[in-house]
Coordinates of C-alpha atoms in Angstrom, one line a residue:
Chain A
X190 CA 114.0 67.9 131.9
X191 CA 111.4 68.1 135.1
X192 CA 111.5 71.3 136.2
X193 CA 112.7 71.0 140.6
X194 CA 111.0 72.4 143.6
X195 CA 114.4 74.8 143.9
X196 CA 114.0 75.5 139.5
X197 CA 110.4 77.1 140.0
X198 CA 111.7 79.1 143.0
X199 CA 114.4 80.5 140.5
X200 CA 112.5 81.2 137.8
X201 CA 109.8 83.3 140.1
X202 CA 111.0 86.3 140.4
X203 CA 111.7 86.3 136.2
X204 CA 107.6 85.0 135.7
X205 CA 107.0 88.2 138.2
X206 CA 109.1 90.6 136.4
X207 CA 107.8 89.4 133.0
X208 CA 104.4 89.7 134.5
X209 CA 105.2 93.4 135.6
X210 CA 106.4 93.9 132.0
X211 CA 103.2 92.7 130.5
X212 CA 101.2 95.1 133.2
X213 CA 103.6 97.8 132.2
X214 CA 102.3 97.5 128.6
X215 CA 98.8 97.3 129.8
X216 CA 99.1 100.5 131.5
X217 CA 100.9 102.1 128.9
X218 CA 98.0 101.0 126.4
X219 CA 95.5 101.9 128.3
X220 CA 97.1 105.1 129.1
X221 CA 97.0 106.6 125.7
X222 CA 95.9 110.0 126.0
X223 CA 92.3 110.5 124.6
X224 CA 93.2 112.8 122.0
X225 CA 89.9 112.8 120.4
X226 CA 89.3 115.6 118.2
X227 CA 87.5 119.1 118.5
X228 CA 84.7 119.6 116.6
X229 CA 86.5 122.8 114.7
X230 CA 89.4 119.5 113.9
X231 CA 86.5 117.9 112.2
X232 CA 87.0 120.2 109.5
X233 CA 87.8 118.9 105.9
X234 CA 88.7 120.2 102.3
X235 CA 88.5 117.9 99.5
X236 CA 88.9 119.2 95.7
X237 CA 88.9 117.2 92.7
X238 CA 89.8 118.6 89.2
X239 CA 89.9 117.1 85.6
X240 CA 93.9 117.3 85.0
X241 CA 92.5 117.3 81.0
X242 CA 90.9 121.0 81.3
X243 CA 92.9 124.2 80.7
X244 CA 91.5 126.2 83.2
X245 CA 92.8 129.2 81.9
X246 CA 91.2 129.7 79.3
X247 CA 88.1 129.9 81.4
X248 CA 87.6 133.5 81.2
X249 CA 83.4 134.1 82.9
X250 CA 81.7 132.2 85.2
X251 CA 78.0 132.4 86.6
X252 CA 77.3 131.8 90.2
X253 CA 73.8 130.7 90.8
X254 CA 72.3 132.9 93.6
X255 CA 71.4 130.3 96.0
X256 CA 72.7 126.9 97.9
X257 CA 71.0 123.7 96.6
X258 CA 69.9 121.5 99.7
X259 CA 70.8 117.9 98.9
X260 CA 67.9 115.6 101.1
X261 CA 66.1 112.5 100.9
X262 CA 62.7 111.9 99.7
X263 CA 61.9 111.9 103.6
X264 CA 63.5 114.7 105.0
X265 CA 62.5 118.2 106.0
X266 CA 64.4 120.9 104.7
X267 CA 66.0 122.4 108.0
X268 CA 69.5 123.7 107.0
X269 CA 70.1 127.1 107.9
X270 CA 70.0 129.3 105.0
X271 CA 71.0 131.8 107.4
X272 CA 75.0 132.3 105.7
X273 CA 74.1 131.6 102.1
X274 CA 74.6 134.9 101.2
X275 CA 77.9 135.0 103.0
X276 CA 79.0 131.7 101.5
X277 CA 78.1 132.9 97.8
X278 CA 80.6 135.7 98.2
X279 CA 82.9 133.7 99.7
X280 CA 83.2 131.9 96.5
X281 CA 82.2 134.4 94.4
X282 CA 85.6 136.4 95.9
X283 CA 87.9 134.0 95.6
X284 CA 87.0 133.1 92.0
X285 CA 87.3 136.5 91.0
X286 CA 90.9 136.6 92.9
X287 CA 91.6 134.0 90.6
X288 CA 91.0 136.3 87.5
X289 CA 87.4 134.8 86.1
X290 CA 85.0 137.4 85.9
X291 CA 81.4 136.8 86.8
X292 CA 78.5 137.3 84.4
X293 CA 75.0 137.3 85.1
X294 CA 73.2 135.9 82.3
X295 CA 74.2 135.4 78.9
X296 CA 77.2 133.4 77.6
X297 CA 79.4 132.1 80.1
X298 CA 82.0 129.0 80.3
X299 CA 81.4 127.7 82.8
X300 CA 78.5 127.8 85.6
X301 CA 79.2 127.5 89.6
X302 CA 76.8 125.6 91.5
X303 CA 76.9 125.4 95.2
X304 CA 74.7 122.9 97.4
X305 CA 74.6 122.0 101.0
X306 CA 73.9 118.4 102.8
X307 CA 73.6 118.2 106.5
X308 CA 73.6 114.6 108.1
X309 CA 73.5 112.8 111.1
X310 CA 75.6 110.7 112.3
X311 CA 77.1 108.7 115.4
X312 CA 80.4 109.0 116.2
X313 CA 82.3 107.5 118.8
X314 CA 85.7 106.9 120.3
X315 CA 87.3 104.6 122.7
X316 CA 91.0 104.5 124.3
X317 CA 91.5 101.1 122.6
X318 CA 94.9 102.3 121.1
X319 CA 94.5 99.2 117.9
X320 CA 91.6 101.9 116.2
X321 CA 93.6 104.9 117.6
X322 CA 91.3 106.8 118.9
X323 CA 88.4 107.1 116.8
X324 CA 85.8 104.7 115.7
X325 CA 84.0 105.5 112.5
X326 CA 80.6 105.2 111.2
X327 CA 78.5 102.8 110.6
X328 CA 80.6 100.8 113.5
X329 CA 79.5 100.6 116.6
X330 CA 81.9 100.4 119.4
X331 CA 82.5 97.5 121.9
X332 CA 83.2 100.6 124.2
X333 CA 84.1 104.0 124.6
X334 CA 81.8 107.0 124.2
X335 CA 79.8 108.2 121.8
X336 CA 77.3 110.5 120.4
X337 CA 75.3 112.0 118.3
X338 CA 76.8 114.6 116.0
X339 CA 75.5 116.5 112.8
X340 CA 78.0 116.9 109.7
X341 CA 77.4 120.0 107.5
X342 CA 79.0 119.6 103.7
X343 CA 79.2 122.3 100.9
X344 CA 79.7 121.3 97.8
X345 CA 80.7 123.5 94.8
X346 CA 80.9 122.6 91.4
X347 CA 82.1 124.1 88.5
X348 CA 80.2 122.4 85.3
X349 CA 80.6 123.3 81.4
X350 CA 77.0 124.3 80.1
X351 CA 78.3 124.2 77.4
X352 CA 78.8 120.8 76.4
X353 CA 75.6 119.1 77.8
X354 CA 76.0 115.3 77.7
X355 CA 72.3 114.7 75.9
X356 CA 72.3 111.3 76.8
X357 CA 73.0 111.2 80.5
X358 CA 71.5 114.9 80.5
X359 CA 74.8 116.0 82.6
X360 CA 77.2 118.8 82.3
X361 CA 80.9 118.0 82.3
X362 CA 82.3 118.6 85.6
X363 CA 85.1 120.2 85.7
X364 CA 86.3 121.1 89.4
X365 CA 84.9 120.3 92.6
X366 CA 85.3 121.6 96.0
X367 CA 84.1 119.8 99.2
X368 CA 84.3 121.4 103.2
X369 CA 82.9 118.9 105.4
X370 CA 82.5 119.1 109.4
X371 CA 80.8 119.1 112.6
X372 CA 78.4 121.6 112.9
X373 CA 77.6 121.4 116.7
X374 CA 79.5 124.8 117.2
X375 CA 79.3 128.6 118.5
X376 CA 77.6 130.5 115.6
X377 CA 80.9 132.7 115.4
X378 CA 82.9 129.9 115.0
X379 CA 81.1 128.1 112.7
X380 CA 81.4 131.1 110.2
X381 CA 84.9 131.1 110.9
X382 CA 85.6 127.8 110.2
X383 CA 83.5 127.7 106.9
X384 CA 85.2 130.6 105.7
X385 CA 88.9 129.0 106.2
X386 CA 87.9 125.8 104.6
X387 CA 86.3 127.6 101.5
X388 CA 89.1 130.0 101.6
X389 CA 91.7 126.2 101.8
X390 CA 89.4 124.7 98.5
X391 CA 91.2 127.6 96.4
X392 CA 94.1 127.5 98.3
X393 CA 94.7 124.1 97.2
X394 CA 93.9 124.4 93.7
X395 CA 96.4 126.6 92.1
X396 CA 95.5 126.0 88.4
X397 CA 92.3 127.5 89.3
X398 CA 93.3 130.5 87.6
X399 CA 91.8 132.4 84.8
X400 CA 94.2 133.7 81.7
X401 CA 91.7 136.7 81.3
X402 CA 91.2 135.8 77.9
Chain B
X197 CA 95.1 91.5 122.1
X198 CA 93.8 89.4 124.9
X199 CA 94.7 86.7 122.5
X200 CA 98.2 87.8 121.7
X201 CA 99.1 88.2 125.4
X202 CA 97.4 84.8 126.4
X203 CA 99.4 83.2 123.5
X204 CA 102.6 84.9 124.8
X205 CA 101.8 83.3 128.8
X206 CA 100.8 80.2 127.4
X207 CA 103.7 80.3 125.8
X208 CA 106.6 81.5 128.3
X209 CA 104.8 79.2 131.5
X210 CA 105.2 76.3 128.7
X211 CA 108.5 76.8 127.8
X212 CA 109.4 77.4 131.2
X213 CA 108.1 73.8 132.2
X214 CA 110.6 72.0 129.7
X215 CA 114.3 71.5 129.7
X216 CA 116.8 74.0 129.8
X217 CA 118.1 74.1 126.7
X218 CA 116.0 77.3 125.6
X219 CA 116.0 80.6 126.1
X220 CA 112.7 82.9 126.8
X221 CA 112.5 86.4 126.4
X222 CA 110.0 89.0 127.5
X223 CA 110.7 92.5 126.0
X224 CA 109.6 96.6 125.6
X225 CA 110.2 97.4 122.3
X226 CA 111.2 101.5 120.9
X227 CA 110.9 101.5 117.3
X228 CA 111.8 104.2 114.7
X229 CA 110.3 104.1 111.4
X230 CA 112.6 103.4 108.0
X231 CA 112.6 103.5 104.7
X232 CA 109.2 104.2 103.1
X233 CA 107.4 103.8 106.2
X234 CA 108.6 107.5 107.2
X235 CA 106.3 108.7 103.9
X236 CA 103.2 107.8 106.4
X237 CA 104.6 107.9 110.0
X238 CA 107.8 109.4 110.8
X239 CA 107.4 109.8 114.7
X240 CA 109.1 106.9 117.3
X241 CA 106.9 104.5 118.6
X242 CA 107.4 104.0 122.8
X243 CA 104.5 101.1 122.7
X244 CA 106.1 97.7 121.6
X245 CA 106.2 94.3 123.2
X246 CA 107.7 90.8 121.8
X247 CA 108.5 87.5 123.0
X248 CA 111.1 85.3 122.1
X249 CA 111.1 81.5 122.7
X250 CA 114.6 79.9 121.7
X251 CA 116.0 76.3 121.5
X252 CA 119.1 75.1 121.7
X253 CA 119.5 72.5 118.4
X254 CA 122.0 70.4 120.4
X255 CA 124.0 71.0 123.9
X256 CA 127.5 71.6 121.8
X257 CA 125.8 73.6 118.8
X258 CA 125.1 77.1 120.7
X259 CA 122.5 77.4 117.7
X260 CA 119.3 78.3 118.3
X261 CA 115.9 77.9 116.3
X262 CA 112.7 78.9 117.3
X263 CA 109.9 82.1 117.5
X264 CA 109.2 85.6 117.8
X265 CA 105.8 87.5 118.2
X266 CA 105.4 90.8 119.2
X267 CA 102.8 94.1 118.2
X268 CA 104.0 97.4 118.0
X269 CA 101.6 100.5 117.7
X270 CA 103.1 103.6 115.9
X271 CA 100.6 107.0 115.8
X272 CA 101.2 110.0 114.3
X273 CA 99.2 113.2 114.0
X274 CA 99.5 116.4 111.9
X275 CA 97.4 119.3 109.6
X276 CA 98.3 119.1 106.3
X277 CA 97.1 118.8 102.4
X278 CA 97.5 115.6 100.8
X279 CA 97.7 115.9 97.1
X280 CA 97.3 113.3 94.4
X281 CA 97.1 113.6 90.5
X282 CA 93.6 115.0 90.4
X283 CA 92.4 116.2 93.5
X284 CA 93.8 117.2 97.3
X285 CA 92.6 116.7 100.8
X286 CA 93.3 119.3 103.7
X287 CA 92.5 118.7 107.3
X288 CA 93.5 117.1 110.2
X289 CA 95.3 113.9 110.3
X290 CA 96.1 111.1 112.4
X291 CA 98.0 107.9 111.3
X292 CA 98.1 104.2 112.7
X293 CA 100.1 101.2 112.5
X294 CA 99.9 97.8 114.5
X295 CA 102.3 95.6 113.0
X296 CA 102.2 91.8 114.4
X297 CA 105.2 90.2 113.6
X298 CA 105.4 86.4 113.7
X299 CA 108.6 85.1 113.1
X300 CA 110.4 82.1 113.0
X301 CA 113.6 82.6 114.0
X302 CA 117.5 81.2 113.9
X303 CA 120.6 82.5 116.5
X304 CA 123.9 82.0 116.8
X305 CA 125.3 82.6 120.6
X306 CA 128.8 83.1 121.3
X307 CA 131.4 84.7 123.8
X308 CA 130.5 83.6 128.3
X309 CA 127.2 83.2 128.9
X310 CA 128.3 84.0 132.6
X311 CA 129.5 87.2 131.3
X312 CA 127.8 88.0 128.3
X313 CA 126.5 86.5 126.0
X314 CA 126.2 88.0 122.4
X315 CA 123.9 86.6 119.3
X316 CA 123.1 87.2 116.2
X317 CA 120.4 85.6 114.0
X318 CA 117.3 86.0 111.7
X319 CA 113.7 86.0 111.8
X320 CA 111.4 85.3 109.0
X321 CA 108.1 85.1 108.9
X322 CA 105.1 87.6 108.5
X323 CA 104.1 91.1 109.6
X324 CA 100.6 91.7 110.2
X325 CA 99.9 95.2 109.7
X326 CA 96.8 97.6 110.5
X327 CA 96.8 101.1 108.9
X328 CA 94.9 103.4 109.7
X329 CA 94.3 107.2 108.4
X330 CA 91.7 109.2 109.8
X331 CA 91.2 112.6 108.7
X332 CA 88.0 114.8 109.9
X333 CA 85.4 112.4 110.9
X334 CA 86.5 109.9 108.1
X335 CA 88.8 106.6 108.7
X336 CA 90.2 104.4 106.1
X337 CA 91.4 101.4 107.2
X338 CA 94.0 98.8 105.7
X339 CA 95.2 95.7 107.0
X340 CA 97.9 93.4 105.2
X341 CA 100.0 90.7 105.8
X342 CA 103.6 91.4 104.6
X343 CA 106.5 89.0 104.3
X344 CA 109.4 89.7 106.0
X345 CA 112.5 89.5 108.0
X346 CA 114.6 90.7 110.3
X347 CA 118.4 90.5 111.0
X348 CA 119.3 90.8 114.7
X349 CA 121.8 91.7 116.8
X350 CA 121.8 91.3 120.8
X351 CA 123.5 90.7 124.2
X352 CA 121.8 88.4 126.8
X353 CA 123.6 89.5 130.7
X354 CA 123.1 87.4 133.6
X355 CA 121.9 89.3 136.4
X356 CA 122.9 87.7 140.2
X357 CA 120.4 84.9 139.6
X358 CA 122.4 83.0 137.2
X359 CA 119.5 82.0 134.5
X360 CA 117.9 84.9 134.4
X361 CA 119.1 87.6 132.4
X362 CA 118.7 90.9 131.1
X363 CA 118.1 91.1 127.2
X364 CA 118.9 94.0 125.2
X365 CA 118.8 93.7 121.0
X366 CA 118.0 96.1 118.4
X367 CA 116.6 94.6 114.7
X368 CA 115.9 95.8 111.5
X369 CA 112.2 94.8 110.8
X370 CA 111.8 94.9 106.8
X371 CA 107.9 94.2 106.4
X372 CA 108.3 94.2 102.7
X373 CA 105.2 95.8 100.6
X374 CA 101.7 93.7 100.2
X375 CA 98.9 95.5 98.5
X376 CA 97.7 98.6 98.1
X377 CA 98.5 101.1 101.7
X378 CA 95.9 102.9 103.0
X379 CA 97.1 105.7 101.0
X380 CA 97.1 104.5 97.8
X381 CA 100.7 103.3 97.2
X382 CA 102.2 100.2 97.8
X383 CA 104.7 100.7 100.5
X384 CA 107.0 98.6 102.8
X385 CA 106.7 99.2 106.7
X386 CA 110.4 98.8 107.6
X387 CA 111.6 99.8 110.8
X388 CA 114.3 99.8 113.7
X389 CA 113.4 98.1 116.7
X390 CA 115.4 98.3 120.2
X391 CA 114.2 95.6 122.3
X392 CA 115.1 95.2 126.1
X393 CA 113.4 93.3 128.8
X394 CA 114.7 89.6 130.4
X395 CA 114.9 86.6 129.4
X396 CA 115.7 82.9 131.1
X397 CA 118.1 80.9 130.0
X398 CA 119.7 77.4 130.9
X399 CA 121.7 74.8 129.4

């Protein structure tokens, strides 16, 4: 049926309310808030554990005295080793919380080894409410801010020397504990936030505990 | 999204153009998340819109066929520790779904279309759904497309301009599981969905 002169007048004021519905959306999309994070938000602790390995009857472990700094063959080596110390004991208390007692030297069952990676990357955000409100590296937003940022990570492992895989010259790995986050913050801070999230890797790893035996 | 949007114009201004014998709808959508779709996102989403495009089979059947699109964005945010069998993952999270349904769909009207007009129907069709978890600086991302259907209820009530009226439904959206989820599982991405808006109608 042809729509009439007197038809399209009717149906006007519906096309302009449908087209203030569609504008409402708009506005409501493009109003989400920008609730990008913080840099202390950043913060993440990731463990992974062999489910096969009774950990308690892991009775000494050896901490090596320093932080391993992962780089490529091109980079200079200019992570702070400013809280090594501090992040040795870190560990070095909460494993000894957990009932393992620490040997320097000698027979041991396992041996903790701690390393440190620092990269950087570009991150970015945009109010486009389909990505939420972070883009991700290695994308590159249509639009939307972004900049620069340097991730810190701190790895610590817990290996069997033990039982030396001869053929892959690896030790069995038998717990692993990963903080990673932005870095760009207050010195004060920073310590404060490392020391939560390598407080949160035991934390979240309850059957790290030692039967004393 | 411009794409979506242009697709719904094109589409209403079309429909608009041609007989009367349709109904066209233009709706907000609420939506509360169901079933297993609460294990990833539990809070109410308040950013929906669809569009409905209905035709009359014949002028003494009131039985309608025809198709529904719409996009919903749910987002949810939270601290937490997500465990799995041999590790966990503590920091902060924030959780994403678009879902796209595209539906064909079949109504039944009934009662005074002067008055009010009820319906009831079906869509089926798919859902096409974007997941995404971030957590610290890292995103995973997911996108699926799930069968599915809805069953829906709603009323259609004329406002003073006879043909125009205002629409009000709610549905059960059941996006049924496709693939792995961005968290591992394979989940379904049910959910409520309380449309209202207006819609033109003629016989």
């Amino acid at each position: 049926m042809k729509k009439t002169r007197a038809g399209l007048a009717r149906s006007a004021p519906l096309l302009f309310v449908s087209a203030l519905l569609i504008g409402a959306s708009l506005a409501l999309v493009s109003c989400t808030p920008g609730d990008e994070i913080t840099v202390a938000e950043s913060d993440v602790a990731l463990t992974i554990y062999d489910p096969n390995v009774d950990f308690g009857a892991i009775g000494t472990y050896e901490l090596e005295d320093t932080v391993y700094h992962i780089l490529s063959e091109d980079d200079d080596d200019d992570i702070s080793r400013e809280y090594d110390q501090d992040i040795l004991d870190l560990i070095a208390a909460n494993l000894d919380a957990r009932g393992f007692e620490r040997v320097y030297g000698g027979p041991r069952d396992v041996v903790v080894v701690v390393s440190a990676t620092v990269v950087q990357n570009w991150y970015a955000y945009s109010y486009y409410p389909w990505y939420g409100y972070g883009w991700y590296y290695p994308y590159y937003p249509y639009w939307g801010v972004s900049y620069a940022y340097t991730t810190g990570t701190l790895i610590v492992d817990m290996a069997d020397p033990n039982k030396p895989n001869e053929e892959n010259k690896t030790y069995p790995n038998y717990w692993r504990g990963v903080v990673n986050g932005v870095l760009d913050d207050t010195e004060s801070s920073k310590v404060r936030r490392f020391t939560d999230s390598i407080n949160q890797l035991f934390i979240q790893s309850p059957y790290l505990q030692s039967s004393g035996q | 999204m411009k794409y979506i949007l242009t697709t719904i114009l094109v589409l209403l201004v079309a429909s608009s153009a041609f007989g009367q014998n349709k109904v066209t709808a233009l709706h907000y959508n609420i939506s509360i998340p169901g079933s297993q779709m609460t294990d990833y996102i539990g809070e109410v989403s308040w950013l929906g819109i669809g569009f409905d495009g209905r035709w009359f089979v014949s002028p003494d059947r009131p039985l309608t066929l025809g198709i529904s699109l719409g996009w919903q964005v749910f987002d949810d945010h939270m601290y937490g520790t997500i465990e799995s069998e041999s590790g966990a993952l503590t920091g902060n999270q924030s959780r994403y779904v678009n879902s796209f349904p595209m539906m064909v769909t079949g109504h039944y009207y009934f009662g005074n279309k002067d008055k009010m007009w009820v319906f009831a129907g079906v869509g089926v069709g798919t859902y096409y759904i974007i997941q995404r978890f971030d957590v610290g600086v890292f995103a995973f991302e997911v996108d699926d497309w799930h069968f599915g259907f809805y069953p829906e209820l709603g009323v259609q009530i004329p406002l003073r301009e006879r043909d125009a009226s205002l629409f009000i439904s709610g549905r059960y959206n059941f996006a049924l599981a496709a693939g792995e989820s961005v968290t591992g599982d394979e989940k379904d991405f049910n959910y409520w969905g309380i449309n209202v808006g207006f819609a033109y109608n003629g016989w």
